[in-house]
CSV table of C-alpha atoms in Angstrom, one decimal:
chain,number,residue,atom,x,y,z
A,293,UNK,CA,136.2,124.1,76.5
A,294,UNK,CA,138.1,122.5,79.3
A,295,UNK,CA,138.3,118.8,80.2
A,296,UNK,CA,136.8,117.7,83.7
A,297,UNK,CA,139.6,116.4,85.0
A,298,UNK,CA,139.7,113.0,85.9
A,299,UNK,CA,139.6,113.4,89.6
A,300,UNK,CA,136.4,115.4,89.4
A,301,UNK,CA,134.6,113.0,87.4
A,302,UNK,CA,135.9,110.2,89.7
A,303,UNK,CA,134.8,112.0,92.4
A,304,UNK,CA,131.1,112.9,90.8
A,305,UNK,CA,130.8,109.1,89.9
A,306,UNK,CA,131.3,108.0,93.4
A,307,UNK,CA,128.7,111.1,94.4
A,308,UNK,CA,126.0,110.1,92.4
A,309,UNK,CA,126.8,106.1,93.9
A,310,UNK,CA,126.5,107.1,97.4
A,311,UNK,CA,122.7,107.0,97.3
A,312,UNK,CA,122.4,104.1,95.2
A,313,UNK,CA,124.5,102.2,97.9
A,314,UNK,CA,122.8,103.3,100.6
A,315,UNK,CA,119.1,102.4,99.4
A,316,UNK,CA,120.8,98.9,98.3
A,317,UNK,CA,122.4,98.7,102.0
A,318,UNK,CA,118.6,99.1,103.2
A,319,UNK,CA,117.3,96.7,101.3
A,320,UNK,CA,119.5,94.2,102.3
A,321,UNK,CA,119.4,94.9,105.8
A,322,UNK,CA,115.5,94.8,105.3
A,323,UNK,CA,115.8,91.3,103.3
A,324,UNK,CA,118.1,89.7,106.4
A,325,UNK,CA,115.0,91.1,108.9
A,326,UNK,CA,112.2,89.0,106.2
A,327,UNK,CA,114.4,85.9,106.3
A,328,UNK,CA,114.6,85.4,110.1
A,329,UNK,CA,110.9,85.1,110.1
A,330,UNK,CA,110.5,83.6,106.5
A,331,UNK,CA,109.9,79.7,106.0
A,332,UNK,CA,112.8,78.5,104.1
A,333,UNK,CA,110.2,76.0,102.0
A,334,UNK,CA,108.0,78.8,101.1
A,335,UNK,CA,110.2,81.9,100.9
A,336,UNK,CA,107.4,83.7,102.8
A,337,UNK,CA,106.6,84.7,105.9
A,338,UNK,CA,103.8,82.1,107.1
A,339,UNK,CA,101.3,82.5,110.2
A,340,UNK,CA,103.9,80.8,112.5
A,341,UNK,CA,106.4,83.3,110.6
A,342,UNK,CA,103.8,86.1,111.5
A,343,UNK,CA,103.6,84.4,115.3
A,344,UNK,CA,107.3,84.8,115.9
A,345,UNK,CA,107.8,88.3,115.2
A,346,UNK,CA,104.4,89.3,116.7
A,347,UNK,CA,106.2,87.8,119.9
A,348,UNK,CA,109.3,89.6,119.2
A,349,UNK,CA,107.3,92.9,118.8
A,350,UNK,CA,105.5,92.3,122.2
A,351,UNK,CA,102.0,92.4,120.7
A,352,UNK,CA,99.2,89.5,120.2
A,353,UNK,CA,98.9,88.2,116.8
A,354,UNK,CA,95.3,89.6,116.9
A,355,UNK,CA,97.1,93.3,117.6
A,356,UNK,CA,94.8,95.6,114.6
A,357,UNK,CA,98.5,97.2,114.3
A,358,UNK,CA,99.7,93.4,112.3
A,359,UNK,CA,96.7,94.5,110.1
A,360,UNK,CA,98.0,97.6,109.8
A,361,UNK,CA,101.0,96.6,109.1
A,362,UNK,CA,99.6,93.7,105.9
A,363,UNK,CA,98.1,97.2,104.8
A,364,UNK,CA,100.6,99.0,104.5
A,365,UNK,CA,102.9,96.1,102.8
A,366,UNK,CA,99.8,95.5,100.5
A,367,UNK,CA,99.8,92.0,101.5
A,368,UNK,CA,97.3,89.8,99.1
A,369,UNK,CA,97.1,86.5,101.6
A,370,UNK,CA,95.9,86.4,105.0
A,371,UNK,CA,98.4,85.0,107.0
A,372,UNK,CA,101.4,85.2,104.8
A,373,UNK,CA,104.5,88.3,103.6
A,374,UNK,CA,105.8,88.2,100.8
A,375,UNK,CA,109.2,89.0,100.7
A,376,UNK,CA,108.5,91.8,98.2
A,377,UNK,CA,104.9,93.1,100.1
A,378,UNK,CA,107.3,92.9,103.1
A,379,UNK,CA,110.1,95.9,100.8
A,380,UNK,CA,107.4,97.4,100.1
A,381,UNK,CA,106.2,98.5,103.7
A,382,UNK,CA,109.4,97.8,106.1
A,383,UNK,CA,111.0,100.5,102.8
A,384,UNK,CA,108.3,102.8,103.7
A,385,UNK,CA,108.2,102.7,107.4
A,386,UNK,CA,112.0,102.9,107.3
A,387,UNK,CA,112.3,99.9,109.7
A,388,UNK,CA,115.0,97.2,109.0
A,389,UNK,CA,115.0,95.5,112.7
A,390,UNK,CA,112.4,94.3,115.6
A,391,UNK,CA,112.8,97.9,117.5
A,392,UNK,CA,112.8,100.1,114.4
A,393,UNK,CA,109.7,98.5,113.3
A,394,UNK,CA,108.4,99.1,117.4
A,395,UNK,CA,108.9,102.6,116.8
A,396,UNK,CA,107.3,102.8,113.6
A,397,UNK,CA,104.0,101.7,115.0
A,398,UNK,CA,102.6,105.3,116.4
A,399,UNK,CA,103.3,106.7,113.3
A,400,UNK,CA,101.8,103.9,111.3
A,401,UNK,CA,98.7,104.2,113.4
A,402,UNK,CA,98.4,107.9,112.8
A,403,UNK,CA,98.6,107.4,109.3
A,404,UNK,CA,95.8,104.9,109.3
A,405,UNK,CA,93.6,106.5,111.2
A,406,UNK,CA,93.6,110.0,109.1
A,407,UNK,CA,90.0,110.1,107.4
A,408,UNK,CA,91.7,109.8,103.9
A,409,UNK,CA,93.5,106.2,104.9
A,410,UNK,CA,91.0,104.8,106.8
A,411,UNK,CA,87.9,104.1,104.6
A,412,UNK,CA,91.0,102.4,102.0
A,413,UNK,CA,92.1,100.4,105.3
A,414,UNK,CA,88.6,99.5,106.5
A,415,UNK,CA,88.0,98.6,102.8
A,416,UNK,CA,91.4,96.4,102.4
A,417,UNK,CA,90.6,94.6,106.0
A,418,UNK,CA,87.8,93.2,104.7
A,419,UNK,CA,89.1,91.8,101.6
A,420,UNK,CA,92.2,90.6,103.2
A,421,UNK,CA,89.9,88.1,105.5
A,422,UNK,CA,88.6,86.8,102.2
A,423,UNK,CA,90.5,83.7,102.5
A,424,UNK,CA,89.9,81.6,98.7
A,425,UNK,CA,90.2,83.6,95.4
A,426,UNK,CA,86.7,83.1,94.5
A,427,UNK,CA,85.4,84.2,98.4
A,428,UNK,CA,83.4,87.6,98.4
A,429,UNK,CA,81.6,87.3,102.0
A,430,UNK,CA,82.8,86.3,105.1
A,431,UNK,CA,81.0,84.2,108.0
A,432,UNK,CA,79.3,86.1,110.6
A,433,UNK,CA,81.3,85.5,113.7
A,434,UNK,CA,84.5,86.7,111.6
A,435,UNK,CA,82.9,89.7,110.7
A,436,UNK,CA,82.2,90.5,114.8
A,437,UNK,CA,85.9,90.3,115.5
A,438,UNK,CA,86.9,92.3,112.9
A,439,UNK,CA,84.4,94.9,113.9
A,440,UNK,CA,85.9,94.9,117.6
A,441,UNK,CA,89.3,95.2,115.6
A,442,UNK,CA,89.1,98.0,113.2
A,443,UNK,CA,86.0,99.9,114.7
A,444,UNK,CA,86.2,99.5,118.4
A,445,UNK,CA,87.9,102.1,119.4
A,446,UNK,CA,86.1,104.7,117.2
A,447,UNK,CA,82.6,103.7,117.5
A,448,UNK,CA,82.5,101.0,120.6
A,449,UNK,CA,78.8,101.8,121.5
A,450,UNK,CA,77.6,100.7,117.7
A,451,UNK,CA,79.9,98.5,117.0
A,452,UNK,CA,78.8,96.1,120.8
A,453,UNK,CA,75.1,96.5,119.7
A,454,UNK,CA,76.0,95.5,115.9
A,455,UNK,CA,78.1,92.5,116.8
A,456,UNK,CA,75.0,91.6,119.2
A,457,UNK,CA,72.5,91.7,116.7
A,458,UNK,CA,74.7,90.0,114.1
A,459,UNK,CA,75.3,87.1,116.5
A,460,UNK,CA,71.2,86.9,117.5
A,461,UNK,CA,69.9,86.9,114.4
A,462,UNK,CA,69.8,83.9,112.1
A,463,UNK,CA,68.5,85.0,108.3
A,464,UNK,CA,72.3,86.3,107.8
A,465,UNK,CA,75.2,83.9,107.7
A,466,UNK,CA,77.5,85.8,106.3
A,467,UNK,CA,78.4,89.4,105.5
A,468,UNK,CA,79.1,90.7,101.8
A,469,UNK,CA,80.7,93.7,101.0
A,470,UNK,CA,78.1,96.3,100.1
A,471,UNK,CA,76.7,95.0,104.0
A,472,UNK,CA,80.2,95.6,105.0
A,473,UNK,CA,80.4,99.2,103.8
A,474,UNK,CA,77.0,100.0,104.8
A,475,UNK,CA,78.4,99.5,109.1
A,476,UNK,CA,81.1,101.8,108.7
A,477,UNK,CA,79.0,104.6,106.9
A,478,UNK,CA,76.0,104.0,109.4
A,479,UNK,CA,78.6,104.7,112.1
A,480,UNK,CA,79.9,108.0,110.5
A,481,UNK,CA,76.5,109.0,110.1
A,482,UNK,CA,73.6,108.2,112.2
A,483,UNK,CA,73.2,109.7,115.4
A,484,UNK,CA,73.8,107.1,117.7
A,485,UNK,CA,71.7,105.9,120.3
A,486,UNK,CA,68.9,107.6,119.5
A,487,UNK,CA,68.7,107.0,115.9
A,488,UNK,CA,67.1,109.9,114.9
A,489,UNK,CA,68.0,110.1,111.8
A,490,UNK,CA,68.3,107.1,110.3
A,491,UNK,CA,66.0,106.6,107.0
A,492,UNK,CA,65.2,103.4,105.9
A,493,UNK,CA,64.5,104.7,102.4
A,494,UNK,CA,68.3,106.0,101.7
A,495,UNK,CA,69.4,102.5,100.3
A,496,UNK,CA,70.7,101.3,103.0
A,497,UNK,CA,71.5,97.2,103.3
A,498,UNK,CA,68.3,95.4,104.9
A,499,UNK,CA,70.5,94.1,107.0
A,500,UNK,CA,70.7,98.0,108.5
A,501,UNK,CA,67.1,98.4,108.5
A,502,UNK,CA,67.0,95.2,110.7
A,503,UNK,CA,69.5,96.1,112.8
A,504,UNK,CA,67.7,99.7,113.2
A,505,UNK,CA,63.9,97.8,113.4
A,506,UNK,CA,65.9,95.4,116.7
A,507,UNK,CA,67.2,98.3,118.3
A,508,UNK,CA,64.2,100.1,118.1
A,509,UNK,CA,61.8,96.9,119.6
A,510,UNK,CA,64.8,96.3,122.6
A,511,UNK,CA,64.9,99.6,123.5
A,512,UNK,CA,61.0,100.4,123.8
């Protein structure tokens, strides 16, 4: 059998590196994009982190595309990146500077928005405004502006009316989960205005029923 010769292998060695570089190359340009944003005290990205490159990306902190983008990192803490949440998405979106990132966005938005992403998102956007370990609801008026942010564009009419309910009534002052899940499913599936098929007695959250009972009395 015949020897590779030394050349070959040399030159299969630095073929097989190429890759290897290149991904390391990535990470480190993606590492130097975290660290102009990332408080050297903390080693994260804090809110005024999150302020700055918001500002530098031309979009309001309050942009559901900075949500988007704590989704798709995975991010665990409101209002913070962790250099390694931060790999994880910028790796993804294949974005290692300000106008990569900017051009990412459509793309990120599309990806959110597909039926299969967006229950997990709607899901994640709620636990991701739970602010203490041990928090599972979250006060009323935050649960309005999230509404406007992750359903407002889909389902505006139900989502106004929902948010003006929420904020008239006073035997809820926050929202749990299970209430959460219940807007987004009444949304996908009750005929909307006229309510027609909405039945009380398909477990819904009481909360829904009240809504549903309010809507009913204001529009008669």
């Amino acid at each position: 059998m015949r020897r590779a010769s030394r050349k070959s292998s040399s030159s299969a060695a630095t073929a097989s590196a190429g890759p290897t570089k290149a991904v390391s190359k990535e990470v480190e340009r993606i590492d130097q994009f975290f660290y102009a944003y990332a408080d050297s005290s903390s080693g994260m990205i804090d809110p005024e982190g999150i302020e700055t490159l918001c500002s530098h990306l031309e979009v309001p902190h309050t942009d559901v595309r900075i949500l988007m983008l704590a989704w798709k990192m995975g991010c665990e803490k409101q209002g913070y990146f962790t250099l390694d949440e931060w790999r994880t998405g910028l790796k993804a979106l294949r974005a290692d500077s300000i106008s990569k990132l900017k051009k990412a966005f459509p793309e990120l938005v599309q990806e959110v928005t597909r039926p299969t992403n967006f229950q997990d998102f709607y899901t994640y956007a709620f636990r991701y405004c739970l602010t203490e370990d041990k928090k599972k609801c979250i006060e009323i008026p935050v649960a309005c502006e999230l509404l406007n942010l992750v359903l407002g564009l889909q389902f505006r009419p139900q989502v106004d009316k929902l948010n003006n309910y929420l904020m008239y009534q006073n035997e809820y002052k926050v929202i749990n989960m299970d209430q959460w899940m219940g807007f987004i499913r009444f949304c996908n599936e009750i005929n909307f205005p006229s309510l027609d098929n909405y039945d009380s007695d398909l477990a819904w959250p009481l909360i829904l029923d009240n809504f549903v009972e309010w809507l009913r009395e204001n529009k008669s």
